[in-house]
């Protein structure tokens, strides 16, 4: 069984990995290695959890936006009286402007 060495860039063999593990053992000692491994495991789990929650939130927002777009009325459901009200408003404005103009 070989270890996946693609995790560490530039490491091509098992001897390099063994050398790194020996250096870590010398630096931190045998009592601290389990603590360090546990802390790294917790950090990785926390990172994965945060990544997953961010992904879920983005998907939820996309789904909500898609649902909102489907529920909005299309052009065939527009207010049929809107054009009439707009025309009435224009006519009222025109009348007001005519009233404000000086008469000869």
PDB file of N, CA, C and O in Angstrom, residues 2 23 29 45 70 101:
ATOM      1  N   UNK A   2       0.616   2.159  -0.882  1.00  0.00           N
ATOM      2  CA  UNK A   2       1.395   3.388  -0.945  1.00  0.00           C
ATOM      3  C   UNK A   2       0.551   4.540  -0.444  1.00  0.00           C
ATOM      4  O   UNK A   2      -0.663   4.552  -0.597  1.00  0.00           O
ATOM      5  N   UNK A  23      11.424  14.416  11.464  1.00  0.00           N
ATOM      6  CA  UNK A  23      11.717  15.783  11.902  1.00  0.00           C
ATOM      7  C   UNK A  23      10.610  16.316  12.813  1.00  0.00           C
ATOM      8  O   UNK A  23      10.885  16.976  13.823  1.00  0.00           O
ATOM      9  N   UNK A  29       8.238  16.049  19.883  1.00  0.00           N
ATOM     10  CA  UNK A  29       8.296  14.978  20.873  1.00  0.00           C
ATOM     11  C   UNK A  29       7.093  14.070  20.782  1.00  0.00           C
ATOM     12  O   UNK A  29       6.053  14.442  20.241  1.00  0.00           O
ATOM     13  N   UNK A  45     -11.978  19.465  10.179  1.00  0.00           N
ATOM     14  CA  UNK A  45     -13.427  19.274  10.288  1.00  0.00           C
ATOM     15  C   UNK A  45     -14.161  20.605  10.322  1.00  0.00           C
ATOM     16  O   UNK A  45     -15.211  20.779   9.693  1.00  0.00           O
ATOM     17  N   UNK A  70     -39.867  32.565 -10.786  1.00  0.00           N
ATOM     18  CA  UNK A  70     -40.995  31.817 -11.331  1.00  0.00           C
ATOM     19  C   UNK A  70     -42.329  32.371 -10.844  1.00  0.00           C
ATOM     20  O   UNK A  70     -43.323  32.318 -11.550  1.00  0.00           O
ATOM     21  N   UNK A 101     -50.234  78.392 -18.818  1.00  0.00           N
ATOM     22  CA  UNK A 101     -49.716  79.236 -19.897  1.00  0.00           C
ATOM     23  C   UNK A 101     -50.483  80.578 -19.924  1.00  0.00           C
ATOM     24  O   UNK A 101     -51.697  80.587 -19.711  1.00  0.00           O
TER      25      UNK A 101
END
